[in-house]
Amino acid sequence: MNGLNKGIRKVEIALRWDPSPAGQPSTDLDLVAAPYTADDPHGDPAYVVHFDSRSPDGTITLSRDSQDGKGFGYDEVMILELDRLDRRYTRVVVGVVIQQHQAERTFSGVGNPGLRIREGYTVLAEDDFGGVPGATAATVAEFVRDGSGAWEFRSGVQGFEGDPAEFPRAMGTARRS
């Protein structure tokens, strides 16, 4: 790895949304991350990190989890320590899923959703899910290891319209350019 280009090392993905109006079922969004190995970079993930879980080696952790969007600032925060991730992983995809257990919802029915991806104090991407209003889930980031071992960030929100339980399996398919 070139000492002048270390690539992306440690990333914070933060998600926010407003609570549902009084009398309405709560809105629950969840961050989900999945690493993929070099021998199957677009197939099944090696594992999935979401609420109540973390990566086996502690390199991907959900440090804040909200079930209703109540709170100040960002409601869910996930940390990816890409520089510590085993070399067999060459791709990590991050997504957001809207839980459907209390009410069927798409991003158009979520109050003031927002996403911020940053490395240190540098904001890599921000989004409000306005480009995927009919989706029940969306991929929001892709990190790919290059030939030197450095990680690069590929931004872009891509919607998923289907059963959110199927999303972790579908999120690894090749992203559209």
XYZ file of C-alpha atoms in Angstrom:
177
model
C 0.000 0.000 0.000
C 1.371 3.421 -0.938
C 2.002 5.501 2.208
C 0.594 8.567 0.468
C -2.704 6.889 -0.414
C -3.994 4.888 2.515
C -7.563 4.973 1.290
C -10.619 5.064 3.514
C -9.770 3.716 6.975
C -12.552 4.275 9.531
C -16.028 5.427 8.555
C -19.096 6.557 10.476
C -22.523 6.070 8.897
C -25.229 8.060 10.670
C -28.978 7.908 10.100
C -31.709 10.216 11.387
C -35.472 10.563 11.048
C -38.305 12.272 12.879
C -40.603 10.312 15.187
C -44.044 9.436 13.861
C -46.863 11.887 14.646
C -48.834 11.248 17.842
C -51.243 8.354 17.473
C -49.340 6.816 14.540
C -47.250 3.631 14.690
C -43.566 4.334 15.334
C -41.100 4.415 12.464
C -38.019 2.200 12.795
C -35.115 2.438 10.348
C -32.098 0.163 10.663
C -28.566 0.339 9.331
C -27.282 -2.920 7.849
C -23.751 -3.767 6.682
C -22.503 -6.826 4.828
C -18.921 -7.732 3.881
C -18.180 -9.877 0.834
C -15.148 -12.027 0.106
C -12.934 -11.858 -2.958
C -14.234 -15.193 -4.259
C -17.901 -14.037 -4.133
C -17.985 -10.199 -4.138
C -21.584 -9.981 -5.430
C -23.086 -13.157 -3.962
C -24.045 -14.001 -0.409
C -22.473 -11.852 2.310
C -19.942 -13.450 4.652
C -22.141 -12.132 7.500
C -24.609 -9.305 8.146
C -24.365 -6.664 10.882
C -27.618 -5.039 12.018
C -29.472 -4.217 15.243
C -28.408 -6.415 18.169
C -25.285 -7.649 16.344
C -21.728 -6.754 15.385
C -19.061 -8.285 13.193
C -17.292 -11.331 14.647
C -13.994 -9.400 14.809
C -15.501 -6.123 16.088
C -14.606 -4.106 12.975
C -18.241 -3.225 12.182
C -20.371 -2.069 15.104
C -23.709 -0.388 15.569
C -23.017 2.083 18.345
C -26.458 3.662 18.470
C -29.809 2.011 17.659
C -33.210 3.708 17.725
C -36.594 2.077 17.262
C -38.595 5.282 16.915
C -36.422 8.211 15.782
C -36.736 9.984 19.132
C -33.640 11.804 20.214
C -31.419 14.613 19.098
C -29.342 14.483 15.958
C -28.577 11.115 14.445
C -30.609 8.175 15.770
C -28.478 5.288 14.493
C -24.716 5.243 14.059
C -22.570 2.471 12.596
C -18.769 2.410 12.625
C -16.788 0.527 9.973
C -13.095 0.029 10.752
C -12.107 -0.909 7.226
C -8.383 -0.698 7.962
C -8.792 -3.565 10.479
C -11.024 -5.749 8.294
C -9.417 -9.038 7.267
C -7.888 -9.006 3.755
C -10.224 -11.775 2.564
C -13.015 -9.153 2.534
C -12.855 -7.015 -0.583
C -16.241 -5.315 -0.533
C -18.596 -3.944 2.142
C -22.109 -2.753 1.302
C -24.169 -0.647 3.728
C -27.921 -0.255 3.559
C -30.943 1.099 5.390
C -34.080 -0.972 6.024
C -37.480 0.353 7.127
C -39.002 -2.109 9.581
C -42.536 -3.097 8.540
C -43.737 -4.704 11.792
C -46.074 -1.881 12.909
C -47.081 -0.331 9.590
C -46.125 -0.681 5.945
C -43.872 2.224 5.045
C -41.642 3.497 2.273
C -39.143 6.354 2.451
C -41.871 8.790 1.339
C -43.695 7.987 4.606
C -40.678 8.604 6.854
C -40.478 12.057 8.415
C -37.324 14.003 7.543
C -34.941 11.092 6.916
C -31.263 11.868 6.578
C -27.997 10.054 6.054
C -24.421 11.193 6.626
C -21.282 9.218 5.811
C -17.970 10.569 7.032
C -14.388 9.683 7.699
C -13.197 11.681 10.690
C -14.560 15.181 10.126
C -14.694 14.804 6.349
C -18.218 14.277 5.032
C -18.105 11.770 2.190
C -21.838 11.831 1.396
C -25.203 13.085 2.614
C -28.663 12.124 1.388
C -32.364 12.516 2.268
C -33.696 9.419 0.408
C -35.648 11.719 -1.925
C -34.456 9.701 -4.914
C -36.047 6.461 -3.640
C -39.474 7.494 -2.266
C -41.219 4.157 -3.001
C -38.464 1.951 -1.570
C -38.674 -0.054 1.673
C -34.875 -0.322 1.870
C -31.839 1.123 0.100
C -28.143 0.555 -0.295
C -26.355 3.761 0.697
C -22.637 3.021 0.387
C -20.188 0.578 -1.084
C -16.571 0.248 -0.003
C -14.232 -1.673 -2.300
C -10.646 -2.732 -1.657
C -8.320 -1.945 -4.579
C -5.286 -3.963 -5.710
C -2.987 -2.209 -3.236
C -5.294 -3.021 -0.313
C -6.636 0.530 0.090
C -10.387 1.023 0.457
C -12.319 3.350 -1.830
C -15.809 4.723 -1.271
C -18.554 4.541 -3.881
C -21.541 6.688 -3.036
C -25.095 6.490 -4.234
C -28.460 5.552 -2.792
C -30.247 2.739 -4.622
C -33.754 1.714 -3.615
C -35.117 -1.749 -2.976
C -38.842 -2.326 -3.352
C -39.799 -5.594 -1.732
C -39.868 -7.502 1.505
C -37.179 -5.959 3.747
C -36.362 -9.459 5.057
C -34.976 -10.230 1.574
C -32.890 -7.067 1.423
C -29.665 -8.368 3.058
C -29.425 -11.060 0.384
C -30.215 -8.635 -2.457
C -27.964 -5.799 -1.314
C -24.827 -7.535 -2.580
C -25.838 -7.574 -6.233
C -23.790 -5.349 -8.483
C -24.643 -1.675 -8.060
C -25.906 0.383 -10.989
C -23.566 3.142 -12.149
